[in-house]
Amino acid sequence: MRITDLISTQIAIGDPPLLNAAGLHAPYALRIIVEVVTDQGFVGLSEIPGSDRTYKAMEELKPHLIGMDVFQFNAIKNLIREKLGGVEDSRGETPWDQRLLVHLFSAIEVACLDCIGKKLNKPVVDLLGGRSREKVPFSAYLFYKYEGAGGDLGFEVDHDQSGWLKARQEEALSPKQIVSQARAMCEEFGFQSIKLKGGVKPPEEEYECILALREEFGPNVPLRLDPNALWSLKTATKYGKKLEGLLEYFEDPVRGQEEMGQLAKRINIPLATNMCTTSFEDIPQSIALESERIILSDHHFWGGLRACIELNRICHTLGRGFSMHSNSHVGISMAAMVHLGAAVPHLDYALDTHYPWQVDEVIKGGKIKIENGFVDVLEGPGLGVELDRDQLQRLHQQFLNSGLKERNDEIEMKKVDPQWEFKLQRW
């Protein structure tokens, strides 16, 4: 089964004004929908973070991928390295990963697996080794935010909404407002664990938020805090000690493996990362420094679904916990996450997902359901989702209208506060 065409479509999906260490989310998040077309009529889907750089690289690869066998992942990976291996390809210092080659290969691999699953009439989870579980757990993902819903609504609130649709539009800058956001999200989706995106407010205020969440939800709901490496070692030590007994894990409070390793020796909270250990080459140093106890994988950033299966086995062998990181996405990436989450033998923590924050969808039938904090393994061949062509076109036009070419949270934040600047360490 060989590739006869590769179609990449840039889309923009509405994204609320969520705050993080790098600034403020734009009214739209950018994604690229990838379709691998084969000579047997099967079309495989995937989805990756969108930027002009990634889109142009995918278009550059297209003529070289035509004729490749969808089963030959090693040959496809070698081709990508050969054609684009000379590009500067670092993770960058933002909360999101900016490497190019792993993005590209993950997109092609997922779409090829979707094709193979459709040909064999098997779900992707079966191509990854089969089901380790029938339902995949997800965690609530809270954000400090300004009032607004993103997309066409911009910073205006539709006061006729209720429940989570209303809560996702409301301001959340205080502990009380964060608790209200958490309550609405958990009531809607049944989440049984909660993560707060930190690095936004002074550490004392974020600590107060965690206390407020613990008081509201009690000791049986695990809590997580992610300052996105914005705290100094001194600050993380001070508040880490105060957070002992409150957190399930502490995600990237400081920057880099060395500081994470030092912090791990000073506080009694498991440290997790998707910023300091982000590739297989990072793992030996991670083990030597004991920089974290939990690695948050992401098939977009680790080089695909099969790479994450390999990472899962390495983590288990080395005594490290395993879960998954997320970014703003639609249903194709959500489906891939579910298949991966169902397949990995050792899933130690509920997965992150931004999915409740996005209203736009590109798959038929609307958004994938999250019930009682779980997503059922998707039935049907391949990923188990189909493109809604009308929605794809609408979201592509939304991309064209948005004028956005890449994600830049600092630029968006400066529209609110012209004096604001991104800092590698803020507190």
Short mmCIF file of C-alpha atoms in Angstrom, two decimals:
data_model
loop_
_atom_site.label_atom_id
_atom_site.label_comp_id
_atom_site.label_asym_id
_atom_site.label_seq_id
_atom_site.Cartn_x
_atom_site.Cartn_y
_atom_site.Cartn_z
CA MET A 1 0.00 0.00 0.00
CA ARG A 2 1.76 3.11 -1.24
CA ILE A 3 1.28 6.83 -0.76
CA THR A 4 -0.18 8.58 -3.80
CA ASP A 5 -0.87 11.97 -2.24
CA LEU A 6 -0.29 13.97 0.92
CA ILE A 7 -2.76 16.72 1.76
CA SER A 8 -2.01 19.22 4.53
CA THR A 9 -4.70 21.70 5.58
CA GLN A 10 -4.05 24.53 8.02
CA ILE A 11 -6.93 25.23 10.39
CA ALA A 12 -7.66 27.61 13.26
CA ILE A 13 -9.81 26.50 16.21
CA GLY A 14 -11.30 28.84 18.77
CA ASP A 15 -9.18 29.08 21.90
CA PRO A 16 -10.12 31.07 25.03
CA PRO A 17 -7.75 33.70 26.49
CA LEU A 18 -5.88 31.23 28.68
CA LEU A 19 -2.82 32.40 30.60
CA ASN A 20 0.47 30.57 30.98
CA ALA A 21 4.16 31.18 31.60
CA ALA A 22 4.70 32.32 27.99
CA GLY A 23 1.82 34.81 27.99
CA LEU A 24 -1.70 34.52 26.61
CA HIS A 25 -3.39 32.19 24.14
CA ALA A 26 -4.54 33.87 20.93
CA PRO A 27 -8.27 33.70 20.05
CA TYR A 28 -7.35 30.78 17.78
CA ALA A 29 -5.05 27.78 18.13
CA LEU A 30 -3.39 26.59 14.92
CA ARG A 31 -3.40 22.96 13.78
CA ILE A 32 -2.52 21.11 10.59
CA ILE A 33 -4.75 18.27 9.41
CA VAL A 34 -2.75 15.72 7.41
CA GLU A 35 -4.27 13.21 4.99
CA VAL A 36 -2.18 10.37 3.56
CA VAL A 37 -3.88 9.04 0.41
CA THR A 38 -2.97 5.52 -0.78
CA ASP A 39 -3.17 3.57 -4.03
CA GLN A 40 -5.74 1.23 -2.43
CA GLY A 41 -8.18 4.04 -1.71
CA PHE A 42 -7.56 4.30 2.03
CA VAL A 43 -6.99 7.77 3.46
CA GLY A 44 -5.20 8.10 6.80
CA LEU A 45 -5.61 11.09 9.11
CA SER A 46 -3.42 12.87 11.62
CA GLU A 47 -3.20 16.25 13.31
CA ILE A 48 -0.22 18.28 14.53
CA PRO A 49 0.43 21.75 15.97
CA GLY A 50 0.30 24.30 13.18
CA SER A 51 2.84 26.87 12.05
CA ASP A 52 3.95 28.09 8.65
CA ARG A 53 7.33 26.45 9.26
CA THR A 54 5.75 23.04 9.83
CA TYR A 55 3.31 23.42 6.94
CA LYS A 56 6.05 24.43 4.48
CA ALA A 57 8.25 21.54 5.61
CA MET A 58 5.37 19.11 5.08
CA GLU A 59 4.81 20.51 1.59
CA GLU A 60 8.54 20.16 0.90
CA LEU A 61 8.39 16.49 1.92
CA LYS A 62 5.31 15.71 -0.14
CA PRO A 63 6.95 14.82 -3.48
CA HIS A 64 9.51 12.64 -1.72
CA LEU A 65 6.85 10.69 0.19
CA ILE A 66 4.83 9.85 -2.91
CA GLY A 67 5.39 6.18 -3.67
CA MET A 68 6.51 5.24 -0.14
CA ASP A 69 5.03 2.10 1.41
CA VAL A 70 2.89 3.03 4.44
CA PHE A 71 4.23 0.01 6.34
CA GLN A 72 7.86 1.14 6.03
CA PHE A 73 8.16 3.50 8.98
CA ASN A 74 11.94 3.23 9.21
CA ALA A 75 12.33 4.20 5.55
CA ILE A 76 9.95 7.14 6.02
CA LYS A 77 11.86 8.34 9.09
CA ASN A 78 15.18 8.06 7.26
CA LEU A 79 13.74 10.01 4.34
CA ILE A 80 12.62 12.84 6.61
CA ARG A 81 16.06 12.98 8.23
CA GLU A 82 17.76 12.96 4.83
CA LYS A 83 15.64 15.74 3.36
CA LEU A 84 15.31 17.97 6.45
CA GLY A 85 18.02 16.80 8.82
CA GLY A 86 20.01 19.99 8.35
CA VAL A 87 17.38 22.29 9.87
CA GLU A 88 17.90 23.79 13.31
CA ASP A 89 15.69 21.60 15.45
CA SER A 90 15.58 22.41 19.16
CA ARG A 91 12.73 22.20 21.61
CA GLY A 92 12.93 25.89 22.42
CA GLU A 93 12.24 27.54 25.77
CA THR A 94 8.47 28.00 25.53
CA PRO A 95 6.07 25.62 27.30
CA TRP A 96 5.33 23.95 23.96
CA ASP A 97 7.82 21.90 21.94
CA GLN A 98 9.06 23.56 18.73
CA ARG A 99 11.04 20.72 17.15
CA LEU A 100 10.24 20.06 13.51
CA LEU A 101 11.36 16.53 12.62
CA VAL A 102 9.46 14.75 15.39
CA HIS A 103 6.31 16.71 14.47
CA LEU A 104 6.60 15.67 10.84
CA PHE A 105 7.30 12.01 11.48
CA SER A 106 4.56 11.71 14.10
CA ALA A 107 2.06 13.17 11.61
CA ILE A 108 3.04 10.74 8.85
CA GLU A 109 3.21 7.76 11.22
CA VAL A 110 -0.24 8.33 12.73
CA ALA A 111 -1.81 8.79 9.30
CA CYS A 112 -0.08 5.64 7.99
CA LEU A 113 -1.28 3.65 11.02
CA ASP A 114 -4.78 4.93 10.29
CA CYS A 115 -4.44 3.63 6.71
CA ILE A 116 -3.12 0.25 7.88
CA GLY A 117 -5.91 -0.08 10.43
CA LYS A 118 -8.50 0.65 7.77
CA LYS A 119 -6.96 -1.90 5.39
CA LEU A 120 -6.82 -4.61 8.07
CA ASN A 121 -10.16 -3.57 9.61
CA LYS A 122 -8.42 -3.18 12.96
CA PRO A 123 -8.25 -0.22 15.38
CA VAL A 124 -4.90 1.52 15.85
CA VAL A 125 -4.72 0.22 19.43
CA ASP A 126 -4.39 -3.30 18.00
CA LEU A 127 -1.45 -2.15 15.86
CA LEU A 128 0.26 -0.91 19.03
CA GLY A 129 0.05 -4.26 20.80
CA GLY A 130 -3.62 -4.46 21.73
CA ARG A 131 -5.69 -3.14 24.60
CA SER A 132 -4.26 -2.85 28.08
CA ARG A 133 -7.51 -1.15 29.16
CA GLU A 134 -10.96 -0.45 27.72
CA LYS A 135 -11.25 3.12 29.04
CA VAL A 136 -8.59 5.82 29.20
CA PRO A 137 -8.58 8.26 32.16
CA PHE A 138 -8.20 12.00 31.66
CA SER A 139 -7.63 14.84 34.11
CA ALA A 140 -9.30 18.24 34.37
CA TYR A 141 -6.94 20.96 33.07
CA LEU A 142 -7.53 24.32 34.74
CA PHE A 143 -6.20 27.67 33.55
CA TYR A 144 -6.03 31.17 34.85
CA LYS A 145 -7.82 33.14 32.17
CA TYR A 146 -9.34 36.42 31.15
CA GLU A 147 -13.01 36.71 30.33
CA GLY A 148 -13.78 35.40 26.85
CA ALA A 149 -14.35 32.30 24.79
CA GLY A 150 -11.91 32.77 21.93
CA GLY A 151 -12.66 32.47 18.24
CA ASP A 152 -15.42 34.65 16.84
CA LEU A 153 -16.64 35.49 20.33
CA GLY A 154 -13.28 37.02 21.13
CA PHE A 155 -13.44 38.53 24.60
CA GLU A 156 -17.22 38.70 24.75
CA VAL A 157 -19.26 36.38 26.92
CA ASP A 158 -22.52 34.75 25.84
CA HIS A 159 -24.52 35.10 29.04
CA ASP A 160 -27.21 32.73 27.77
CA GLN A 161 -24.88 29.76 28.17
CA SER A 162 -24.88 27.58 31.26
CA GLY A 163 -22.72 24.90 32.86
CA TRP A 164 -19.29 24.30 31.36
CA LEU A 165 -19.99 26.35 28.21
CA LYS A 166 -20.57 29.35 30.44
CA ALA A 167 -17.69 28.57 32.81
CA ARG A 168 -15.17 28.28 29.95
CA GLN A 169 -15.97 31.90 29.03
CA GLU A 170 -15.74 33.40 32.50
CA GLU A 171 -12.76 35.13 34.07
CA ALA A 172 -10.68 32.93 36.37
CA LEU A 173 -7.97 34.89 38.19
CA SER A 174 -8.67 34.18 41.87
CA PRO A 175 -8.81 30.97 43.92
CA LYS A 176 -12.59 31.25 44.14
CA GLN A 177 -12.90 31.61 40.36
CA ILE A 178 -10.51 28.70 39.74
CA VAL A 179 -12.56 26.50 42.07
CA SER A 180 -15.70 27.51 40.19
CA GLN A 181 -14.02 26.59 36.89
CA ALA A 182 -12.93 23.23 38.31
CA ARG A 183 -16.38 22.46 39.65
CA ALA A 184 -18.04 23.17 36.30
CA MET A 185 -15.47 21.12 34.36
CA CYS A 186 -15.68 18.16 36.72
CA GLU A 187 -19.47 18.22 36.74
CA GLU A 188 -19.55 18.22 32.93
CA PHE A 189 -16.90 15.57 32.27
CA GLY A 190 -16.62 13.67 35.54
CA PHE A 191 -12.87 14.21 35.92
CA GLN A 192 -11.40 12.54 38.99
CA SER A 193 -8.09 14.42 39.10
CA ILE A 194 -7.23 18.08 38.53
CA LYS A 195 -4.26 19.97 37.10
CA LEU A 196 -3.67 23.73 37.39
CA LYS A 197 -1.55 25.49 34.79
CA GLY A 198 0.68 27.74 36.90
CA GLY A 199 3.55 30.08 36.21
CA VAL A 200 1.03 32.91 35.90
CA LYS A 201 0.47 34.32 39.39
CA PRO A 202 3.01 34.81 42.19
CA PRO A 203 3.73 31.43 43.84
CA GLU A 204 1.86 32.34 47.02
CA GLU A 205 -1.34 32.90 45.02
CA GLU A 206 -0.95 29.63 43.14
CA TYR A 207 -0.37 27.85 46.42
CA GLU A 208 -3.60 29.41 47.73
CA CYS A 209 -5.39 28.05 44.66
CA ILE A 210 -4.18 24.54 45.42
CA LEU A 211 -5.38 24.92 49.02
CA ALA A 212 -8.78 26.11 47.78
CA LEU A 213 -9.05 23.15 45.39
CA ARG A 214 -8.11 20.72 48.16
CA GLU A 215 -10.74 22.23 50.45
CA GLU A 216 -13.39 22.04 47.71
CA PHE A 217 -12.67 18.54 46.40
CA GLY A 218 -11.24 16.79 49.45
CA PRO A 219 -8.26 14.48 49.85
CA ASN A 220 -9.36 11.83 47.35
CA VAL A 221 -9.07 13.99 44.21
CA PRO A 222 -5.41 14.14 43.08
CA LEU A 223 -4.08 17.63 42.33
CA ARG A 224 -1.21 18.72 40.08
CA LEU A 225 0.52 22.07 39.56
CA ASP A 226 2.57 23.06 36.50
CA PRO A 227 4.52 26.36 36.74
CA ASN A 228 6.21 25.65 33.37
CA ALA A 229 9.76 26.01 34.77
CA LEU A 230 9.25 29.63 35.78
CA TRP A 231 10.22 29.28 39.44
CA SER A 232 13.72 29.52 40.85
CA LEU A 233 15.14 26.58 42.77
CA LYS A 234 14.81 28.59 45.99
CA THR A 235 11.16 29.44 45.32
CA ALA A 236 10.29 25.89 44.23
CA THR A 237 11.92 24.51 47.37
CA LYS A 238 10.02 26.91 49.63
CA TYR A 239 6.61 26.23 48.10
CA GLY A 240 7.36 22.61 47.33
CA LYS A 241 7.70 21.97 51.06
CA LYS A 242 4.38 23.72 51.66
CA LEU A 243 2.77 21.65 48.90
CA GLU A 244 3.91 18.31 50.31
CA GLY A 245 0.87 16.13 50.93
CA LEU A 246 -1.25 18.28 48.60
CA LEU A 247 0.03 17.33 45.15
CA GLU A 248 -0.08 14.09 43.21
CA TYR A 249 2.88 15.47 41.27
CA PHE A 250 4.69 18.77 40.67
CA GLU A 251 5.29 19.39 36.96
CA ASP A 252 8.36 21.33 35.76
CA PRO A 253 8.53 23.83 38.63
CA VAL A 254 12.16 24.69 37.67
CA ARG A 255 14.07 24.72 34.38
CA GLY A 256 16.31 21.92 33.19
CA GLN A 257 17.37 18.51 34.44
CA GLU A 258 20.04 19.75 36.83
CA GLU A 259 17.71 22.01 38.83
CA MET A 260 14.95 19.40 38.72
CA GLY A 261 17.41 16.88 40.13
CA GLN A 262 18.40 19.25 42.94
CA LEU A 263 14.78 20.02 43.76
CA ALA A 264 13.87 16.33 43.84
CA LYS A 265 16.34 15.87 46.71
CA ARG A 266 14.86 18.78 48.70
CA ILE A 267 11.12 18.11 48.62
CA ASN A 268 8.90 15.07 49.05
CA ILE A 269 6.70 15.40 45.95
CA PRO A 270 7.12 13.39 42.73
CA LEU A 271 8.38 15.66 39.94
CA ALA A 272 6.97 15.30 36.43
CA THR A 273 8.19 16.77 33.15
CA ASN A 274 7.43 17.50 29.56
CA MET A 275 10.08 20.24 29.40
CA CYS A 276 13.39 18.94 30.77
CA THR A 277 13.36 15.34 29.53
CA THR A 278 11.81 15.41 26.08
CA SER A 279 13.76 12.93 23.95
CA PHE A 280 15.32 9.49 24.23
CA GLU A 281 18.73 11.16 24.23
CA ASP A 282 17.75 12.99 27.45
CA ILE A 283 16.95 9.82 29.41
CA PRO A 284 20.48 8.77 30.53
CA GLN A 285 21.11 12.19 32.09
CA SER A 286 17.64 12.14 33.62
CA ILE A 287 18.43 8.87 35.36
CA ALA A 288 21.90 10.04 36.45
CA LEU A 289 20.49 13.24 37.98
CA GLU A 290 17.18 11.71 39.12
CA SER A 291 15.58 14.81 37.66
CA GLU A 292 12.00 13.53 37.64
CA ARG A 293 9.87 10.56 38.64
CA ILE A 294 7.25 10.93 35.89
CA ILE A 295 7.65 11.57 32.17
CA LEU A 296 4.70 13.10 30.34
CA SER A 297 4.86 11.75 26.83
CA ASP A 298 3.29 13.34 23.77
CA HIS A 299 3.22 11.47 20.47
CA HIS A 300 3.55 14.77 18.57
CA PHE A 301 6.85 15.52 20.35
CA TRP A 302 8.36 12.08 20.97
CA GLY A 303 8.15 10.96 17.35
CA GLY A 304 4.85 9.13 17.11
CA LEU A 305 2.70 6.51 18.79
CA ARG A 306 5.16 3.62 18.51
CA ALA A 307 7.92 5.75 20.05
CA CYS A 308 5.67 6.43 23.04
CA ILE A 309 5.06 2.68 23.46
CA GLU A 310 8.84 2.29 23.59
CA LEU A 311 9.12 5.17 26.05
CA ASN A 312 6.50 3.53 28.26
CA ARG A 313 8.57 0.35 28.51
CA ILE A 314 11.72 2.32 29.28
CA CYS A 315 9.94 4.27 32.00
CA HIS A 316 8.64 1.08 33.60
CA THR A 317 12.05 -0.59 33.41
CA LEU A 318 13.75 2.40 35.03
CA GLY A 319 11.07 2.91 37.70
CA ARG A 320 9.60 6.06 36.21
CA GLY A 321 5.92 6.91 36.04
CA PHE A 322 4.25 7.56 32.69
CA SER A 323 1.41 9.77 31.52
CA MET A 324 0.70 12.19 28.66
CA HIS A 325 0.98 15.89 27.94
CA SER A 326 -1.58 17.74 25.81
CA ASN A 327 -2.01 20.96 23.87
CA SER A 328 -4.95 22.65 22.14
CA HIS A 329 -6.28 20.07 19.69
CA VAL A 330 -9.32 18.59 17.99
CA GLY A 331 -10.65 15.07 17.67
CA ILE A 332 -7.98 13.44 15.50
CA SER A 333 -5.25 14.00 18.09
CA MET A 334 -7.71 13.08 20.85
CA ALA A 335 -8.41 9.78 19.10
CA ALA A 336 -4.68 9.08 18.73
CA MET A 337 -4.15 9.82 22.43
CA VAL A 338 -6.95 7.42 23.37
CA HIS A 339 -5.53 4.59 21.26
CA LEU A 340 -2.09 5.15 22.78
CA GLY A 341 -3.50 5.43 26.30
CA ALA A 342 -5.37 2.18 25.81
CA ALA A 343 -2.31 0.35 24.46
CA VAL A 344 0.52 1.31 26.84
CA PRO A 345 1.05 -1.48 29.38
CA HIS A 346 1.78 0.92 32.24
CA LEU A 347 -0.38 4.04 32.60
CA ASP A 348 0.32 5.53 36.00
CA TYR A 349 -1.63 8.80 35.89
CA ALA A 350 -4.67 10.22 34.10
CA LEU A 351 -3.77 12.02 30.87
CA ASP A 352 -3.74 15.77 30.32
CA THR A 353 -6.12 17.20 27.75
CA HIS A 354 -7.06 20.70 26.59
CA TYR A 355 -9.96 19.15 24.68
CA PRO A 356 -12.79 20.63 26.81
CA TRP A 357 -11.50 24.12 26.04
CA GLN A 358 -12.05 23.71 22.29
CA VAL A 359 -15.58 23.96 20.88
CA ASP A 360 -14.60 23.61 17.21
CA GLU A 361 -14.35 20.11 15.81
CA VAL A 362 -13.21 18.59 12.52
CA ILE A 363 -14.49 15.01 12.86
CA LYS A 364 -17.92 13.68 11.98
CA GLY A 365 -20.35 13.27 14.83
CA GLY A 366 -18.93 16.09 16.93
CA LYS A 367 -16.59 15.91 19.87
CA ILE A 368 -15.41 12.66 21.41
CA LYS A 369 -17.24 12.06 24.68
CA ILE A 370 -15.52 12.22 28.05
CA GLU A 371 -17.69 10.54 30.68
CA ASN A 372 -16.82 10.03 34.35
CA GLY A 373 -13.31 11.24 33.47
CA PHE A 374 -12.77 8.45 30.91
CA VAL A 375 -12.90 8.01 27.15
CA ASP A 376 -13.89 4.63 25.76
CA VAL A 377 -11.54 3.10 23.21
CA LEU A 378 -12.85 4.19 19.84
CA GLU A 379 -14.46 1.45 17.77
CA GLY A 380 -14.00 1.09 14.05
CA PRO A 381 -10.89 0.62 11.91
CA GLY A 382 -7.85 2.87 12.20
CA LEU A 383 -8.30 5.84 14.49
CA GLY A 384 -12.06 5.37 14.39
CA VAL A 385 -12.79 8.94 13.28
CA GLU A 386 -13.71 10.50 9.94
CA LEU A 387 -13.16 14.01 8.61
CA ASP A 388 -16.12 16.34 8.42
CA ARG A 389 -15.25 18.02 5.12
CA ASP A 390 -17.57 20.97 5.70
CA GLN A 391 -15.99 21.67 9.08
CA LEU A 392 -12.51 21.25 7.64
CA GLN A 393 -13.24 23.90 5.05
CA ARG A 394 -14.81 26.20 7.61
CA LEU A 395 -11.84 25.90 9.95
CA HIS A 396 -9.41 26.41 7.07
CA GLN A 397 -11.23 29.62 6.15
CA GLN A 398 -11.11 30.57 9.82
CA PHE A 399 -7.34 30.12 9.62
CA LEU A 400 -7.12 32.35 6.55
CA ASN A 401 -9.27 35.00 8.22
CA SER A 402 -7.32 34.89 11.48
CA GLY A 403 -4.09 36.15 9.94
CA LEU A 404 -2.11 33.97 12.37
CA LYS A 405 0.99 32.14 11.11
CA GLU A 406 2.45 30.73 14.32
CA ARG A 407 1.81 30.57 18.03
CA ASN A 408 3.24 33.50 19.98
CA ASP A 409 1.74 33.96 23.43
CA GLU A 410 4.04 36.88 24.24
CA ILE A 411 2.65 38.96 21.37
CA GLU A 412 -0.90 38.22 22.52
CA MET A 413 -0.06 39.17 26.10
CA LYS A 414 1.45 42.48 25.00
CA LYS A 415 -1.93 43.40 23.50
CA VAL A 416 -3.27 43.32 27.05
CA ASP A 417 -0.12 44.54 28.86
CA PRO A 418 2.41 46.28 26.56
CA GLN A 419 5.10 46.06 29.26
CA TRP A 420 4.86 42.30 29.69
CA GLU A 421 7.87 40.21 28.64
CA PHE A 422 8.53 36.49 28.67
CA LYS A 423 11.18 35.51 31.21
CA LEU A 424 12.92 32.18 31.68
CA GLN A 425 12.53 32.65 35.42
CA ARG A 426 9.95 34.97 36.94
CA TRP A 427 9.86 34.07 40.64
#
